[in-house]
mmCIF file of C-alpha atoms in Angstrom:
data_model
loop_
_atom_site.group_PDB
_atom_site.id
_atom_site.type_symbol
_atom_site.label_atom_id
_atom_site.label_comp_id
_atom_site.label_asym_id
_atom_site.label_seq_id
_atom_site.Cartn_x
_atom_site.Cartn_y
_atom_site.Cartn_z
ATOM 1 C CA ASP A 2 -156.428 67.642 -87.336
ATOM 2 C CA VAL A 3 -157.475 68.605 -90.774
ATOM 3 C CA LYS A 4 -158.711 65.604 -92.924
ATOM 4 C CA VAL A 5 -158.929 65.579 -96.754
ATOM 5 C CA THR A 6 -160.225 62.171 -97.771
ATOM 6 C CA GLN A 7 -160.038 60.733 -101.253
ATOM 7 C CA SER A 8 -162.655 57.907 -101.745
ATOM 8 C CA SER A 9 -160.260 55.420 -103.478
ATOM 9 C CA ARG A 10 -156.444 54.821 -103.258
ATOM 10 C CA TYR A 11 -156.273 52.855 -106.496
ATOM 11 C CA LEU A 12 -158.789 52.612 -109.340
ATOM 12 C CA VAL A 13 -158.584 50.754 -112.574
ATOM 13 C CA LYS A 14 -160.831 51.833 -115.442
ATOM 14 C CA ARG A 15 -161.447 51.100 -119.044
ATOM 15 C CA THR A 16 -160.949 53.659 -121.923
ATOM 16 C CA GLY A 17 -164.181 55.424 -122.571
ATOM 17 C CA GLU A 18 -165.628 54.973 -119.118
ATOM 18 C CA LYS A 19 -166.951 57.874 -117.110
ATOM 19 C CA VAL A 20 -164.840 58.245 -113.914
ATOM 20 C CA PHE A 21 -165.713 60.100 -110.783
ATOM 21 C CA LEU A 22 -162.961 60.925 -108.126
ATOM 22 C CA GLU A 23 -164.342 62.040 -104.712
ATOM 23 C CA CYS A 24 -162.744 64.334 -102.247
ATOM 24 C CA VAL A 25 -164.159 65.407 -99.029
ATOM 25 C CA GLN A 26 -162.675 67.787 -96.329
ATOM 26 C CA ASP A 27 -163.937 68.066 -92.799
ATOM 27 C CA MET A 28 -162.645 71.568 -91.837
ATOM 28 C CA ASP A 29 -165.171 73.850 -93.606
ATOM 29 C CA HIS A 30 -162.467 75.202 -95.982
ATOM 30 C CA GLU A 31 -163.547 77.523 -98.733
ATOM 31 C CA ASN A 32 -160.921 76.574 -101.476
ATOM 32 C CA MET A 33 -160.499 73.089 -102.820
ATOM 33 C CA PHE A 34 -158.159 72.010 -105.649
ATOM 34 C CA TRP A 35 -157.550 68.969 -107.959
ATOM 35 C CA TYR A 36 -153.983 68.205 -109.095
ATOM 36 C CA ARG A 37 -152.483 65.405 -111.065
ATOM 37 C CA GLN A 38 -148.951 64.215 -110.326
ATOM 38 C CA ASP A 39 -146.788 62.587 -113.114
ATOM 39 C CA PRO A 40 -143.062 61.712 -112.792
ATOM 40 C CA GLY A 41 -140.965 64.660 -113.932
ATOM 41 C CA LEU A 42 -143.762 66.967 -114.236
ATOM 42 C CA GLY A 43 -144.707 67.710 -110.634
ATOM 43 C CA LEU A 44 -148.214 68.779 -109.522
ATOM 44 C CA ARG A 45 -150.322 70.180 -112.308
ATOM 45 C CA LEU A 46 -153.478 72.093 -111.494
ATOM 46 C CA ILE A 47 -156.638 70.698 -113.168
ATOM 47 C CA TYR A 48 -159.370 72.599 -111.469
ATOM 48 C CA PHE A 49 -160.038 74.578 -108.402
ATOM 49 C CA SER A 50 -163.080 75.979 -106.373
ATOM 50 C CA TYR A 51 -163.215 78.919 -104.030
ATOM 51 C CA ASP A 52 -166.936 78.454 -103.205
ATOM 52 C CA VAL A 53 -169.853 76.148 -103.554
ATOM 53 C CA LYS A 54 -171.001 75.827 -107.296
ATOM 54 C CA MET A 55 -167.964 78.053 -108.240
ATOM 55 C CA LYS A 56 -165.114 76.494 -110.286
ATOM 56 C CA GLU A 57 -162.035 77.745 -112.167
ATOM 57 C CA LYS A 58 -159.927 76.115 -114.713
ATOM 58 C CA GLY A 59 -156.258 75.252 -113.873
ATOM 59 C CA ASP A 60 -153.551 74.628 -116.320
ATOM 60 C CA ILE A 61 -154.788 71.344 -117.651
ATOM 61 C CA PRO A 62 -158.551 71.230 -117.680
ATOM 62 C CA GLU A 63 -159.047 69.521 -120.857
ATOM 63 C CA GLY A 64 -160.839 66.067 -120.528
ATOM 64 C CA TYR A 65 -161.919 66.896 -116.957
ATOM 65 C CA SER A 66 -164.863 68.544 -115.282
ATOM 66 C CA VAL A 67 -165.682 69.146 -111.631
ATOM 67 C CA SER A 68 -168.696 69.488 -109.454
ATOM 68 C CA ARG A 69 -169.011 71.218 -105.900
ATOM 69 C CA GLU A 70 -172.555 70.996 -104.757
ATOM 70 C CA LYS A 71 -171.577 71.065 -101.030
ATOM 71 C CA LYS A 72 -168.764 72.920 -99.423
ATOM 72 C CA GLU A 73 -167.010 69.851 -98.234
ATOM 73 C CA ARG A 74 -167.084 67.732 -101.337
ATOM 74 C CA PHE A 75 -165.226 68.407 -104.554
ATOM 75 C CA SER A 76 -165.575 65.918 -107.353
ATOM 76 C CA LEU A 77 -163.362 65.433 -110.453
ATOM 77 C CA ILE A 78 -165.105 63.778 -113.394
ATOM 78 C CA LEU A 79 -163.406 62.195 -116.343
ATOM 79 C CA GLU A 80 -166.133 62.248 -118.987
ATOM 80 C CA SER A 81 -164.482 59.624 -121.263
ATOM 81 C CA ALA A 82 -161.428 58.145 -119.682
ATOM 82 C CA SER A 83 -158.312 57.918 -121.903
ATOM 83 C CA THR A 84 -154.935 56.150 -121.389
ATOM 84 C CA ASN A 85 -153.114 59.541 -121.012
ATOM 85 C CA GLN A 86 -155.186 60.221 -117.871
ATOM 86 C CA THR A 87 -153.451 57.454 -116.084
ATOM 87 C CA SER A 88 -151.941 59.361 -113.044
ATOM 88 C CA MET A 89 -151.932 59.970 -109.434
ATOM 89 C CA TYR A 90 -154.594 62.475 -108.690
ATOM 90 C CA LEU A 91 -154.485 64.735 -105.432
ATOM 91 C CA CYS A 92 -157.038 66.661 -103.944
ATOM 92 C CA ALA A 93 -156.350 69.551 -101.599
ATOM 93 C CA SER A 94 -158.159 72.167 -99.479
ATOM 94 C CA SER A 95 -156.743 75.284 -98.149
ATOM 95 C CA LEU A 96 -157.033 77.038 -94.838
ATOM 96 C CA TRP A 97 -156.376 80.686 -93.997
ATOM 97 C CA ASP A 98 -154.473 80.713 -90.617
ATOM 98 C CA ARG A 99 -153.140 83.948 -89.247
ATOM 99 C CA GLY A 100 -152.781 85.568 -92.616
ATOM 100 C CA GLU A 101 -151.361 82.655 -94.323
ATOM 101 C CA GLU A 102 -152.909 80.057 -96.657
ATOM 102 C CA LYS A 103 -151.946 76.492 -96.329
ATOM 103 C CA LEU A 104 -152.945 73.630 -98.482
ATOM 104 C CA PHE A 105 -153.813 70.268 -97.093
ATOM 105 C CA PHE A 106 -153.529 67.490 -99.385
ATOM 106 C CA GLY A 107 -155.415 64.042 -99.489
ATOM 107 C CA SER A 108 -153.403 60.788 -99.902
ATOM 108 C CA GLY A 109 -154.157 60.655 -103.686
ATOM 109 C CA THR A 110 -155.956 58.256 -106.109
ATOM 110 C CA GLN A 111 -153.700 56.323 -108.453
ATOM 111 C CA LEU A 112 -155.798 55.979 -111.464
ATOM 112 C CA SER A 113 -154.944 53.488 -114.287
ATOM 113 C CA VAL A 114 -156.890 53.714 -117.431
ATOM 114 C CA LEU A 115 -156.513 50.478 -119.678
ATOM 115 C CA GLN B 19 -146.700 79.308 -115.729
ATOM 116 C CA GLN B 20 -144.985 76.471 -113.827
ATOM 117 C CA PRO B 21 -142.002 77.764 -111.753
ATOM 118 C CA VAL B 22 -138.698 76.288 -112.415
ATOM 119 C CA GLN B 23 -137.093 74.215 -109.476
ATOM 120 C CA SER B 24 -133.369 73.283 -109.303
ATOM 121 C CA PRO B 25 -131.704 71.055 -108.844
ATOM 122 C CA GLN B 26 -134.077 68.172 -109.909
ATOM 123 C CA ALA B 27 -132.300 65.694 -107.531
ATOM 124 C CA VAL B 28 -129.771 65.830 -104.882
ATOM 125 C CA ILE B 29 -128.064 63.244 -102.636
ATOM 126 C CA LEU B 30 -126.655 64.063 -99.273
ATOM 127 C CA ARG B 31 -124.926 62.592 -96.370
ATOM 128 C CA GLU B 32 -126.432 63.153 -92.888
ATOM 129 C CA GLY B 33 -125.264 66.540 -91.478
ATOM 130 C CA GLU B 34 -124.691 68.037 -95.010
ATOM 131 C CA ASP B 35 -126.527 71.146 -96.281
ATOM 132 C CA ALA B 36 -128.602 71.603 -99.291
ATOM 133 C CA VAL B 37 -130.184 74.526 -101.157
ATOM 134 C CA ILE B 38 -133.378 74.163 -103.481
ATOM 135 C CA ASN B 39 -134.260 77.068 -105.650
ATOM 136 C CA CYS B 40 -137.537 77.956 -107.261
ATOM 137 C CA SER B 41 -137.822 80.653 -109.785
ATOM 138 C CA SER B 42 -140.654 82.483 -111.577
ATOM 139 C CA SER B 43 -140.568 84.648 -114.707
ATOM 140 C CA LYS B 44 -143.056 86.948 -113.052
ATOM 141 C CA ALA B 45 -143.471 88.530 -109.571
ATOM 142 C CA LEU B 46 -145.376 86.466 -107.213
ATOM 143 C CA TYR B 47 -148.013 87.094 -104.525
ATOM 144 C CA SER B 48 -146.693 84.221 -102.442
ATOM 145 C CA VAL B 49 -144.586 81.050 -102.336
ATOM 146 C CA HIS B 50 -145.157 77.905 -100.515
ATOM 147 C CA TRP B 51 -142.836 75.059 -99.747
ATOM 148 C CA TYR B 52 -144.091 71.369 -99.361
ATOM 149 C CA ARG B 53 -142.415 68.080 -98.692
ATOM 150 C CA GLN B 54 -143.704 64.740 -99.994
ATOM 151 C CA LYS B 55 -142.429 61.486 -98.697
ATOM 152 C CA HIS B 56 -142.739 58.540 -100.793
ATOM 153 C CA GLY B 57 -146.271 57.237 -100.963
ATOM 154 C CA GLU B 58 -147.563 60.062 -98.895
ATOM 155 C CA ALA B 59 -149.436 63.403 -99.304
ATOM 156 C CA PRO B 60 -147.421 66.505 -99.671
ATOM 157 C CA VAL B 61 -147.196 68.353 -96.487
ATOM 158 C CA PHE B 62 -146.994 72.023 -95.920
ATOM 159 C CA LEU B 63 -143.776 73.520 -94.592
ATOM 160 C CA MET B 64 -143.908 77.202 -95.032
ATOM 161 C CA ILE B 65 -145.303 80.226 -96.944
ATOM 162 C CA LEU B 66 -143.477 83.347 -97.825
ATOM 163 C CA LEU B 67 -145.381 86.494 -98.610
ATOM 164 C CA LYS B 68 -143.029 89.455 -98.573
ATOM 165 C CA GLY B 69 -140.123 90.362 -100.712
ATOM 166 C CA GLY B 70 -136.928 89.938 -98.750
ATOM 167 C CA GLU B 71 -138.639 87.726 -96.247
ATOM 168 C CA GLN B 72 -136.705 84.800 -94.571
ATOM 169 C CA LYS B 73 -138.620 82.264 -92.505
ATOM 170 C CA GLY B 74 -137.408 79.225 -90.491
ATOM 171 C CA HIS B 75 -138.768 75.950 -89.422
ATOM 172 C CA GLU B 76 -136.341 74.061 -87.112
ATOM 173 C CA LYS B 77 -133.332 73.392 -89.403
ATOM 174 C CA ILE B 78 -135.350 74.165 -92.597
ATOM 175 C CA SER B 79 -135.655 77.840 -93.688
ATOM 176 C CA ALA B 80 -136.639 79.742 -96.751
ATOM 177 C CA SER B 81 -136.084 83.060 -98.344
ATOM 178 C CA PHE B 82 -138.034 85.221 -100.921
ATOM 179 C CA ASN B 83 -136.049 87.760 -102.868
ATOM 180 C CA GLU B 84 -136.901 91.424 -103.143
ATOM 181 C CA LYS B 85 -138.472 91.066 -106.525
ATOM 182 C CA LYS B 86 -140.624 88.274 -105.254
ATOM 183 C CA GLN B 87 -139.571 85.988 -108.285
ATOM 184 C CA GLN B 88 -137.170 83.639 -106.446
ATOM 185 C CA SER B 89 -137.302 81.430 -103.440
ATOM 186 C CA SER B 90 -134.789 79.353 -101.954
ATOM 187 C CA LEU B 91 -135.299 76.425 -99.295
ATOM 188 C CA TYR B 92 -132.393 75.789 -97.050
ATOM 189 C CA LEU B 93 -131.810 72.436 -95.297
ATOM 190 C CA THR B 94 -129.324 72.581 -92.679
ATOM 191 C CA ALA B 95 -127.487 69.622 -91.163
ATOM 192 C CA SER B 96 -129.784 67.313 -92.916
ATOM 193 C CA GLN B 97 -131.400 64.308 -91.266
ATOM 194 C CA LEU B 98 -132.605 60.988 -92.752
ATOM 195 C CA SER B 99 -136.048 62.218 -92.188
ATOM 196 C CA TYR B 100 -135.537 65.153 -94.701
ATOM 197 C CA SER B 101 -135.592 62.604 -97.535
ATOM 198 C CA GLY B 102 -138.503 63.271 -100.063
ATOM 199 C CA THR B 103 -139.533 65.452 -102.898
ATOM 200 C CA TYR B 104 -139.756 69.152 -102.210
ATOM 201 C CA PHE B 105 -142.360 71.284 -104.287
ATOM 202 C CA CYS B 106 -142.449 75.008 -104.286
ATOM 203 C CA GLY B 107 -146.066 76.330 -104.960
ATOM 204 C CA THR B 108 -146.579 79.819 -106.321
ATOM 205 C CA GLU B 109 -149.522 82.189 -106.486
ATOM 206 C CA SER B 110 -149.545 85.034 -108.937
ATOM 207 C CA LEU B 111 -149.877 88.768 -108.032
ATOM 208 C CA GLY B 112 -153.473 89.425 -106.927
ATOM 209 C CA GLY B 113 -153.922 86.424 -104.841
ATOM 210 C CA THR B 114 -155.821 84.443 -107.163
ATOM 211 C CA TYR B 115 -155.969 81.098 -105.121
ATOM 212 C CA LYS B 116 -154.535 79.512 -108.099
ATOM 213 C CA TYR B 117 -151.531 77.485 -106.695
ATOM 214 C CA ILE B 118 -149.120 76.426 -109.369
ATOM 215 C CA PHE B 119 -146.339 73.954 -108.282
ATOM 216 C CA GLY B 120 -142.807 73.348 -109.685
ATOM 217 C CA THR B 121 -141.642 69.984 -111.006
ATOM 218 C CA GLY B 122 -140.121 69.011 -107.566
ATOM 219 C CA THR B 123 -136.750 68.237 -106.255
ATOM 220 C CA ARG B 124 -136.027 64.721 -105.157
ATOM 221 C CA LEU B 125 -133.694 64.693 -102.001
ATOM 222 C CA LYS B 126 -132.194 61.741 -100.474
ATOM 223 C CA VAL B 127 -130.181 61.803 -97.306
ATOM 224 C CA LEU B 128 -127.836 58.924 -96.680
ATOM 225 C CA ALA B 129 -126.587 57.666 -93.314
#
């Protein structure tokens, strides 16, 4: 089974702190994604990466950066956390299977910024 | 641009049918459907790539219209296990890997 692992299920941080959210996948997937999920807004794409050291902005990249030094690991960085970044963060990786691409999601990190 | 999903929420009795729609203002490369149960990760249901395509997965099926701007998810004879939030994910023409999701449809099936 494909496994996408997010390092923390719950995280509480203070305003202004630098926050690292880690995501690891074990299936050698090329593409990885970071979304945030907020009630009524669905899943919004922050950043994605289609190769090591490659990154592309999603729809809401402001206040975030990412790092992909190794294929299996995709990190989301909040340079200076703010209260409006309190959210559920979901990491995903994708697999091409018989001409179709599927996203596999991690269980999410619920981040609270106080 | 985020696709528009409708309805936002639906409540069904076991055995009833439901349709969830997903619309884009532009033609798409693909549309995905996912289901997320409360407190869990979204899980892939199916992907549609071709205009006019219809695809089924047990009693859950989906269609993609000819213009590739609208997709519908059909839930037939719903079961309690169908409860959750359904998301459509879209990819723009050109296959950019940039998957944009709708706002979700909350579906609750009652006994």
